[in-house]
Amino acid sequence: MASTPQARLKRDILSGSEGRHLPLHILFVHSNAAEVERCLQELNKVHFTVSAEVVVTPEEFSERLGSHAYDLVVAELTSPDWRETQALELLGLSKSQIPLIFVGGILQRETVAEFITRGAYDCIEMGRIGHLPVALHRALQEKALREERDRAQNRLRHSQARYLALAGNLSYGICRCDRDGKFLEVNEAMVKMLGYASKEEELLAANLACDLIQDPGKRAQLLGQSGQQGLVDPLETEWKRKDGTTLKVRLDGQES
């Protein structure tokens, strides 16, 4: 017999695949304590450990968003003194990247589509509240992927900005090469240091590994071929200039 989504989710959590998300901090925007308890019971069935807080008014919601960190917001779809999408609006104003799931009575497809279009992660009827753990599981996975993507983009932007700043430096020779040692980019300071007339016609045709660094061990270390990751320890070596003379240099590198 095929297992249900909840059964599979329970098995995943017990095996530890989602252990990094536990315990979960959930903020409920809800006026009905019994319905909040039903939500918590469903999460407990699949062994989510939940730290829950409940707010009723928009003012309380904004204050908590500004002072606490949450993994999820669960909001009552039709709540007294709330406009339909006010929870989404306040969440957007807070700049918090927190998934929000609406729960309520019978939901029309048009209503669900509108709320998701405006930024809700999901909408679940209380009569089908057993779907909440599955929706939460998906929301956390997507949030983790989004955060990792954002971190990767930030690292890339930082690396690019650092390289552009260095490349314009007239005091230091800067180059970028592939793992085989082929130059991809060099600055003018390096062209002059090595005695070449131009980077486009001459230096970029040279191979850093074969033509400049004679020591195989140092070559492997600089090009990230030695098993090291990230920053490369500074090393001192000799580079061969275009006219055959040698130039003593101190090299710093970073694998990207």
PDB file of C-alpha atoms in Angstrom:
ATOM      1  CA  MET A   1       0.000   0.000   0.000  1.00  0.00           C
ATOM      2  CA  ALA A   2       1.361   3.430  -0.948  1.00  0.00           C
ATOM      3  CA  SER A   3       2.175   5.672   1.996  1.00  0.00           C
ATOM      4  CA  THR A   4       0.301   8.949   2.488  1.00  0.00           C
ATOM      5  CA  PRO A   5       2.070  12.330   2.242  1.00  0.00           C
ATOM      6  CA  GLN A   6       1.822  12.713   6.025  1.00  0.00           C
ATOM      7  CA  ALA A   7       3.299   9.270   6.610  1.00  0.00           C
ATOM      8  CA  ARG A   8       6.203  10.021   4.297  1.00  0.00           C
ATOM      9  CA  LEU A   9       6.719  13.374   5.979  1.00  0.00           C
ATOM     10  CA  LYS A  10       6.736  11.738   9.405  1.00  0.00           C
ATOM     11  CA  ARG A  11       9.308   9.205   8.226  1.00  0.00           C
ATOM     12  CA  ASP A  12      11.523  11.990   6.818  1.00  0.00           C
ATOM     13  CA  ILE A  13      11.483  13.931  10.063  1.00  0.00           C
ATOM     14  CA  LEU A  14      12.151  10.886  12.225  1.00  0.00           C
ATOM     15  CA  SER A  15      15.136  10.025  10.024  1.00  0.00           C
ATOM     16  CA  GLY A  16      16.567  13.479  10.678  1.00  0.00           C
ATOM     17  CA  SER A  17      16.383  14.934   7.165  1.00  0.00           C
ATOM     18  CA  GLU A  18      14.618  18.028   8.520  1.00  0.00           C
ATOM     19  CA  GLY A  19      16.355  18.155  11.886  1.00  0.00           C
ATOM     20  CA  ARG A  20      17.947  21.498  11.093  1.00  0.00           C
ATOM     21  CA  HIS A  21      14.511  23.145  11.189  1.00  0.00           C
ATOM     22  CA  LEU A  22      13.623  21.981  14.702  1.00  0.00           C
ATOM     23  CA  PRO A  23      12.292  23.432  16.918  1.00  0.00           C
ATOM     24  CA  LEU A  24      10.091  25.605  14.729  1.00  0.00           C
ATOM     25  CA  HIS A  25       8.988  29.083  15.748  1.00  0.00           C
ATOM     26  CA  ILE A  26       5.492  29.772  14.423  1.00  0.00           C
ATOM     27  CA  LEU A  27       3.499  32.968  14.806  1.00  0.00           C
ATOM     28  CA  PHE A  28      -0.265  32.475  14.634  1.00  0.00           C
ATOM     29  CA  VAL A  29      -2.469  35.394  13.631  1.00  0.00           C
ATOM     30  CA  HIS A  30      -5.716  33.937  14.871  1.00  0.00           C
ATOM     31  CA  SER A  31      -8.681  34.751  17.086  1.00  0.00           C
ATOM     32  CA  ASN A  32      -9.809  31.141  17.660  1.00  0.00           C
ATOM     33  CA  ALA A  33      -7.717  29.272  20.243  1.00  0.00           C
ATOM     34  CA  ALA A  34      -9.360  25.930  19.394  1.00  0.00           C
ATOM     35  CA  GLU A  35      -8.332  26.159  15.739  1.00  0.00           C
ATOM     36  CA  VAL A  36      -4.765  27.091  16.719  1.00  0.00           C
ATOM     37  CA  GLU A  37      -4.694  23.983  18.910  1.00  0.00           C
ATOM     38  CA  ARG A  38      -5.882  21.835  15.982  1.00  0.00           C
ATOM     39  CA  CYS A  39      -3.017  23.145  13.863  1.00  0.00           C
ATOM     40  CA  LEU A  40      -0.513  22.338  16.602  1.00  0.00           C
ATOM     41  CA  GLN A  41      -1.952  18.843  17.012  1.00  0.00           C
ATOM     42  CA  GLU A  42      -1.452  18.118  13.310  1.00  0.00           C
ATOM     43  CA  LEU A  43       2.158  19.261  13.489  1.00  0.00           C
ATOM     44  CA  ASN A  44       2.705  17.197  16.612  1.00  0.00           C
ATOM     45  CA  LYS A  45       1.500  14.068  14.792  1.00  0.00           C
ATOM     46  CA  VAL A  46       4.563  14.177  12.545  1.00  0.00           C
ATOM     47  CA  HIS A  47       6.849  15.111  15.440  1.00  0.00           C
ATOM     48  CA  PHE A  48       7.445  18.751  14.653  1.00  0.00           C
ATOM     49  CA  THR A  49       8.599  20.506  17.809  1.00  0.00           C
ATOM     50  CA  VAL A  50       6.861  23.874  17.773  1.00  0.00           C
ATOM     51  CA  SER A  51       7.291  27.041  19.761  1.00  0.00           C
ATOM     52  CA  ALA A  52       4.077  28.948  19.063  1.00  0.00           C
ATOM     53  CA  GLU A  53       2.944  32.486  19.753  1.00  0.00           C
ATOM     54  CA  VAL A  54      -0.499  33.906  19.029  1.00  0.00           C
ATOM     55  CA  VAL A  55      -1.425  37.492  18.170  1.00  0.00           C
ATOM     56  CA  VAL A  56      -4.855  38.904  17.435  1.00  0.00           C
ATOM     57  CA  THR A  57      -4.418  42.492  16.263  1.00  0.00           C
ATOM     58  CA  PRO A  58      -2.392  44.055  13.435  1.00  0.00           C
ATOM     59  CA  GLU A  59      -0.471  46.072  16.009  1.00  0.00           C
ATOM     60  CA  GLU A  60       0.600  42.940  17.882  1.00  0.00           C
ATOM     61  CA  PHE A  61       1.566  41.265  14.605  1.00  0.00           C
ATOM     62  CA  SER A  62       3.817  44.144  13.528  1.00  0.00           C
ATOM     63  CA  GLU A  63       5.456  44.343  16.953  1.00  0.00           C
ATOM     64  CA  ARG A  64       6.310  40.621  16.997  1.00  0.00           C
ATOM     65  CA  LEU A  65       7.685  40.689  13.459  1.00  0.00           C
ATOM     66  CA  GLY A  66       9.983  43.518  14.447  1.00  0.00           C
ATOM     67  CA  SER A  67      11.322  41.885  17.590  1.00  0.00           C
ATOM     68  CA  HIS A  68      11.330  38.105  16.996  1.00  0.00           C
ATOM     69  CA  ALA A  69      12.405  35.609  14.335  1.00  0.00           C
ATOM     70  CA  TYR A  70       9.881  33.079  13.011  1.00  0.00           C
ATOM     71  CA  ASP A  71       9.982  30.145  10.605  1.00  0.00           C
ATOM     72  CA  LEU A  72       6.324  30.448   9.620  1.00  0.00           C
ATOM     73  CA  VAL A  73       3.254  32.626   9.965  1.00  0.00           C
ATOM     74  CA  VAL A  74      -0.147  30.920  10.076  1.00  0.00           C
ATOM     75  CA  ALA A  75      -2.949  33.462   9.636  1.00  0.00           C
ATOM     76  CA  GLU A  76      -6.714  33.194   9.963  1.00  0.00           C
ATOM     77  CA  LEU A  77      -8.247  33.890   6.570  1.00  0.00           C
ATOM     78  CA  THR A  78     -11.206  35.903   7.836  1.00  0.00           C
ATOM     79  CA  SER A  79     -10.251  37.497  11.127  1.00  0.00           C
ATOM     80  CA  PRO A  80     -12.105  40.256  12.987  1.00  0.00           C
ATOM     81  CA  ASP A  81     -10.690  43.759  12.472  1.00  0.00           C
ATOM     82  CA  TRP A  82      -8.380  42.584   9.664  1.00  0.00           C
ATOM     83  CA  ARG A  83      -8.543  43.390   5.991  1.00  0.00           C
ATOM     84  CA  GLU A  84      -8.271  40.248   3.867  1.00  0.00           C
ATOM     85  CA  THR A  85      -4.638  40.675   2.846  1.00  0.00           C
ATOM     86  CA  GLN A  86      -3.451  42.888   5.706  1.00  0.00           C
ATOM     87  CA  ALA A  87      -1.247  40.155   7.190  1.00  0.00           C
ATOM     88  CA  LEU A  88       0.560  39.854   3.859  1.00  0.00           C
ATOM     89  CA  GLU A  89       0.933  43.617   3.601  1.00  0.00           C
ATOM     90  CA  LEU A  90       2.413  43.919   7.090  1.00  0.00           C
ATOM     91  CA  LEU A  91       4.733  40.983   6.440  1.00  0.00           C
ATOM     92  CA  GLY A  92       5.960  42.696   3.284  1.00  0.00           C
ATOM     93  CA  LEU A  93       6.563  45.974   5.105  1.00  0.00           C
ATOM     94  CA  SER A  94       8.651  44.155   7.706  1.00  0.00           C
ATOM     95  CA  LYS A  95      10.985  42.852   4.946  1.00  0.00           C
ATOM     96  CA  SER A  96      10.795  39.435   6.619  1.00  0.00           C
ATOM     97  CA  GLN A  97      11.167  36.506   4.228  1.00  0.00           C
ATOM     98  CA  ILE A  98       8.785  34.313   6.238  1.00  0.00           C
ATOM     99  CA  PRO A  99       6.345  31.937   4.515  1.00  0.00           C
ATOM    100  CA  LEU A 100       2.705  32.718   5.350  1.00  0.00           C
ATOM    101  CA  ILE A 101      -0.047  30.095   5.218  1.00  0.00           C
ATOM    102  CA  PHE A 102      -3.705  31.105   5.508  1.00  0.00           C
ATOM    103  CA  VAL A 103      -6.180  28.776   7.211  1.00  0.00           C
ATOM    104  CA  GLY A 104      -9.924  29.166   7.162  1.00  0.00           C
ATOM    105  CA  GLY A 105     -13.311  27.732   6.312  1.00  0.00           C
ATOM    106  CA  ILE A 106     -14.428  26.737   2.833  1.00  0.00           C
ATOM    107  CA  LEU A 107     -12.169  28.467   0.321  1.00  0.00           C
ATOM    108  CA  GLN A 108     -13.068  29.393  -3.218  1.00  0.00           C
ATOM    109  CA  ARG A 109     -10.443  28.673  -5.864  1.00  0.00           C
ATOM    110  CA  GLU A 110     -10.477  32.291  -6.951  1.00  0.00           C
ATOM    111  CA  THR A 111      -9.738  33.404  -3.395  1.00  0.00           C
ATOM    112  CA  VAL A 112      -6.861  30.954  -3.036  1.00  0.00           C
ATOM    113  CA  ALA A 113      -5.382  32.038  -6.367  1.00  0.00           C
ATOM    114  CA  GLU A 114      -5.608  35.711  -5.413  1.00  0.00           C
ATOM    115  CA  PHE A 115      -3.917  35.222  -2.033  1.00  0.00           C
ATOM    116  CA  ILE A 116      -1.091  33.141  -3.486  1.00  0.00           C
ATOM    117  CA  THR A 117      -0.606  35.734  -6.226  1.00  0.00           C
ATOM    118  CA  ARG A 118      -0.232  38.372  -3.526  1.00  0.00           C
ATOM    119  CA  GLY A 119       2.466  36.393  -1.726  1.00  0.00           C
ATOM    120  CA  ALA A 120       0.830  33.745   0.461  1.00  0.00           C
ATOM    121  CA  TYR A 121       2.589  30.392   0.396  1.00  0.00           C
ATOM    122  CA  ASP A 122      -0.608  28.354   0.674  1.00  0.00           C
ATOM    123  CA  CYS A 123      -4.254  28.435   1.794  1.00  0.00           C
ATOM    124  CA  ILE A 124      -5.689  25.475   3.705  1.00  0.00           C
ATOM    125  CA  GLU A 125      -9.266  24.807   4.788  1.00  0.00           C
ATOM    126  CA  MET A 126      -9.693  23.855   8.425  1.00  0.00           C
ATOM    127  CA  GLY A 127     -11.596  20.800   7.242  1.00  0.00           C
ATOM    128  CA  ARG A 128      -8.362  19.679   5.564  1.00  0.00           C
ATOM    129  CA  ILE A 129      -5.932  20.945   8.172  1.00  0.00           C
ATOM    130  CA  GLY A 130      -4.089  17.619   7.935  1.00  0.00           C
ATOM    131  CA  HIS A 131      -2.354  19.145   4.899  1.00  0.00           C
ATOM    132  CA  LEU A 132      -0.649  21.759   7.105  1.00  0.00           C
ATOM    133  CA  PRO A 133       2.465  19.668   7.960  1.00  0.00           C
ATOM    134  CA  VAL A 134       3.037  18.867   4.278  1.00  0.00           C
ATOM    135  CA  ALA A 135       2.676  22.546   3.297  1.00  0.00           C
ATOM    136  CA  LEU A 136       5.013  23.554   6.124  1.00  0.00           C
ATOM    137  CA  HIS A 137       7.569  20.968   5.035  1.00  0.00           C
ATOM    138  CA  ARG A 138       7.564  22.322   1.468  1.00  0.00           C
ATOM    139  CA  ALA A 139       7.702  25.928   2.643  1.00  0.00           C
ATOM    140  CA  LEU A 140      10.775  25.279   4.782  1.00  0.00           C
ATOM    141  CA  GLN A 141      12.547  23.458   1.973  1.00  0.00           C
ATOM    142  CA  GLU A 142      11.881  26.285  -0.484  1.00  0.00           C
ATOM    143  CA  LYS A 143      12.930  28.885   2.084  1.00  0.00           C
ATOM    144  CA  ALA A 144      16.230  27.062   2.661  1.00  0.00           C
ATOM    145  CA  LEU A 145      16.885  26.865  -1.085  1.00  0.00           C
ATOM    146  CA  ARG A 146      16.071  30.554  -1.520  1.00  0.00           C
ATOM    147  CA  GLU A 147      18.388  31.542   1.327  1.00  0.00           C
ATOM    148  CA  GLU A 148      21.231  29.445  -0.091  1.00  0.00           C
ATOM    149  CA  ARG A 149      20.700  31.018  -3.512  1.00  0.00           C
ATOM    150  CA  ASP A 150      20.793  34.497  -1.957  1.00  0.00           C
ATOM    151  CA  ARG A 151      23.998  33.662  -0.080  1.00  0.00           C
ATOM    152  CA  ALA A 152      25.596  32.382  -3.292  1.00  0.00           C
ATOM    153  CA  GLN A 153      24.591  35.550  -5.155  1.00  0.00           C
ATOM    154  CA  ASN A 154      25.987  37.722  -2.362  1.00  0.00           C
ATOM    155  CA  ARG A 155      29.266  35.806  -2.412  1.00  0.00           C
ATOM    156  CA  LEU A 156      29.448  36.248  -6.173  1.00  0.00           C
ATOM    157  CA  ARG A 157      28.743  39.986  -5.985  1.00  0.00           C
ATOM    158  CA  HIS A 158      31.365  40.381  -3.264  1.00  0.00           C
ATOM    159  CA  SER A 159      33.922  38.437  -5.263  1.00  0.00           C
ATOM    160  CA  GLN A 160      33.227  40.443  -8.416  1.00  0.00           C
ATOM    161  CA  ALA A 161      33.406  43.767  -6.581  1.00  0.00           C
ATOM    162  CA  ARG A 162      36.669  42.780  -4.925  1.00  0.00           C
ATOM    163  CA  TYR A 163      38.184  41.684  -8.211  1.00  0.00           C
ATOM    164  CA  LEU A 164      37.141  44.861 -10.042  1.00  0.00           C
ATOM    165  CA  ALA A 165      38.629  46.981  -7.270  1.00  0.00           C
ATOM    166  CA  LEU A 166      41.914  45.092  -7.406  1.00  0.00           C
ATOM    167  CA  ALA A 167      42.051  44.971 -11.189  1.00  0.00           C
ATOM    168  CA  GLY A 168      42.202  48.750 -11.355  1.00  0.00           C
ATOM    169  CA  ASN A 169      45.091  48.897  -8.887  1.00  0.00           C
ATOM    170  CA  LEU A 170      48.270  50.075 -10.632  1.00  0.00           C
ATOM    171  CA  SER A 171      50.568  48.818  -7.851  1.00  0.00           C
ATOM    172  CA  TYR A 172      49.716  45.111  -7.934  1.00  0.00           C
ATOM    173  CA  GLY A 173      49.562  42.637 -10.764  1.00  0.00           C
ATOM    174  CA  ILE A 174      46.170  40.921 -10.813  1.00  0.00           C
ATOM    175  CA  CYS A 175      45.122  37.964 -12.926  1.00  0.00           C
ATOM    176  CA  ARG A 176      42.315  35.452 -13.206  1.00  0.00           C
ATOM    177  CA  CYS A 177      42.976  32.040 -14.710  1.00  0.00           C
ATOM    178  CA  ASP A 178      41.286  28.672 -15.079  1.00  0.00           C
ATOM    179  CA  ARG A 179      42.383  25.451 -13.376  1.00  0.00           C
ATOM    180  CA  ASP A 180      44.707  24.629 -16.264  1.00  0.00           C
ATOM    181  CA  GLY A 181      46.563  27.902 -15.803  1.00  0.00           C
ATOM    182  CA  LYS A 182      45.217  29.702 -18.863  1.00  0.00           C
ATOM    183  CA  PHE A 183      44.880  33.443 -18.321  1.00  0.00           C
ATOM    184  CA  LEU A 184      41.317  34.698 -18.472  1.00  0.00           C
ATOM    185  CA  GLU A 185      41.984  38.286 -17.426  1.00  0.00           C
ATOM    186  CA  VAL A 186      44.941  40.408 -16.311  1.00  0.00           C
ATOM    187  CA  ASN A 187      45.395  44.043 -15.323  1.00  0.00           C
ATOM    188  CA  GLU A 188      47.838  46.483 -16.893  1.00  0.00           C
ATOM    189  CA  ALA A 189      50.192  46.394 -13.917  1.00  0.00           C
ATOM    190  CA  MET A 190      50.823  42.713 -14.492  1.00  0.00           C
ATOM    191  CA  VAL A 191      51.398  43.228 -18.212  1.00  0.00           C
ATOM    192  CA  LYS A 192      54.169  45.723 -17.419  1.00  0.00           C
ATOM    193  CA  MET A 193      55.678  43.589 -14.632  1.00  0.00           C
ATOM    194  CA  LEU A 194      56.150  40.668 -17.011  1.00  0.00           C
ATOM    195  CA  GLY A 195      57.464  42.800 -19.838  1.00  0.00           C
ATOM    196  CA  TYR A 196      54.712  42.238 -22.404  1.00  0.00           C
ATOM    197  CA  ALA A 197      53.553  44.871 -24.880  1.00  0.00           C
ATOM    198  CA  SER A 198      49.847  44.116 -24.539  1.00  0.00           C
ATOM    199  CA  LYS A 199      47.633  41.727 -22.670  1.00  0.00           C
ATOM    200  CA  GLU A 200      45.320  40.993 -25.585  1.00  0.00           C
ATOM    201  CA  GLU A 201      47.948  39.989 -28.136  1.00  0.00           C
ATOM    202  CA  GLU A 202      50.616  38.414 -25.955  1.00  0.00           C
ATOM    203  CA  LEU A 203      50.047  37.802 -22.265  1.00  0.00           C
ATOM    204  CA  LEU A 204      46.600  36.244 -22.557  1.00  0.00           C
ATOM    205  CA  ALA A 205      48.105  33.740 -24.999  1.00  0.00           C
ATOM    206  CA  ALA A 206      50.598  32.606 -22.345  1.00  0.00           C
ATOM    207  CA  ASN A 207      49.842  29.856 -19.842  1.00  0.00           C
ATOM    208  CA  LEU A 208      50.385  30.651 -16.195  1.00  0.00           C
ATOM    209  CA  ALA A 209      51.125  27.069 -15.260  1.00  0.00           C
ATOM    210  CA  CYS A 210      53.463  26.126 -18.121  1.00  0.00           C
ATOM    211  CA  ASP A 211      55.136  29.410 -19.005  1.00  0.00           C
ATOM    212  CA  LEU A 212      55.545  31.297 -15.738  1.00  0.00           C
ATOM    213  CA  ILE A 213      55.632  29.055 -12.656  1.00  0.00           C
ATOM    214  CA  GLN A 214      58.334  26.427 -12.836  1.00  0.00           C
ATOM    215  CA  ASP A 215      57.777  24.679  -9.479  1.00  0.00           C
ATOM    216  CA  PRO A 216      55.070  21.944  -9.937  1.00  0.00           C
ATOM    217  CA  GLY A 217      54.057  21.949  -6.259  1.00  0.00           C
ATOM    218  CA  LYS A 218      53.613  25.691  -6.093  1.00  0.00           C
ATOM    219  CA  ARG A 219      51.821  25.606  -9.429  1.00  0.00           C
ATOM    220  CA  ALA A 220      49.292  23.070  -8.119  1.00  0.00           C
ATOM    221  CA  GLN A 221      48.822  25.036  -4.911  1.00  0.00           C
ATOM    222  CA  LEU A 222      48.117  28.317  -6.678  1.00  0.00           C
ATOM    223  CA  LEU A 223      45.743  26.803  -9.224  1.00  0.00           C
ATOM    224  CA  GLY A 224      43.663  24.996  -6.601  1.00  0.00           C
ATOM    225  CA  GLN A 225      44.829  21.579  -7.764  1.00  0.00           C
ATOM    226  CA  SER A 226      46.204  20.540  -4.373  1.00  0.00           C
ATOM    227  CA  GLY A 227      42.872  19.774  -2.720  1.00  0.00           C
ATOM    228  CA  GLN A 228      42.663  23.092  -0.884  1.00  0.00           C
ATOM    229  CA  GLN A 229      39.435  25.088  -0.940  1.00  0.00           C
ATOM    230  CA  GLY A 230      38.840  28.845  -0.792  1.00  0.00           C
ATOM    231  CA  LEU A 231      41.795  31.136  -0.053  1.00  0.00           C
ATOM    232  CA  VAL A 232      45.219  29.929  -1.127  1.00  0.00           C
ATOM    233  CA  ASP A 233      48.079  30.498   1.309  1.00  0.00           C
ATOM    234  CA  PRO A 234      50.542  33.142   0.086  1.00  0.00           C
ATOM    235  CA  LEU A 235      53.572  31.689  -1.642  1.00  0.00           C
ATOM    236  CA  GLU A 236      56.832  33.105  -2.920  1.00  0.00           C
ATOM    237  CA  THR A 237      58.219  31.967  -6.241  1.00  0.00           C
ATOM    238  CA  GLU A 238      59.865  33.179  -9.428  1.00  0.00           C
ATOM    239  CA  TRP A 239      58.015  34.092 -12.598  1.00  0.00           C
ATOM    240  CA  LYS A 240      59.622  34.124 -16.012  1.00  0.00           C
ATOM    241  CA  ARG A 241      59.287  37.402 -17.866  1.00  0.00           C
ATOM    242  CA  LYS A 242      58.918  37.697 -21.631  1.00  0.00           C
ATOM    243  CA  ASP A 243      62.650  38.332 -22.124  1.00  0.00           C
ATOM    244  CA  GLY A 244      63.568  35.215 -20.141  1.00  0.00           C
ATOM    245  CA  THR A 245      64.648  36.979 -16.951  1.00  0.00           C
ATOM    246  CA  THR A 246      63.063  36.010 -13.655  1.00  0.00           C
ATOM    247  CA  LEU A 247      60.958  38.095 -11.318  1.00  0.00           C
ATOM    248  CA  LYS A 248      60.604  37.257  -7.634  1.00  0.00           C
ATOM    249  CA  VAL A 249      56.942  37.526  -6.643  1.00  0.00           C
ATOM    250  CA  ARG A 250      54.678  36.889  -3.677  1.00  0.00           C
ATOM    251  CA  LEU A 251      51.385  35.367  -4.782  1.00  0.00           C
ATOM    252  CA  ASP A 252      48.007  35.339  -3.076  1.00  0.00           C
ATOM    253  CA  GLY A 253      45.088  33.516  -4.620  1.00  0.00           C
ATOM    254  CA  GLN A 254      41.482  32.584  -4.099  1.00  0.00           C
ATOM    255  CA  GLU A 255      39.593  29.697  -5.659  1.00  0.00           C
ATOM    256  CA  SER A 256      36.221  30.793  -7.023  1.00  0.00           C
TER     257      SER A 256
END
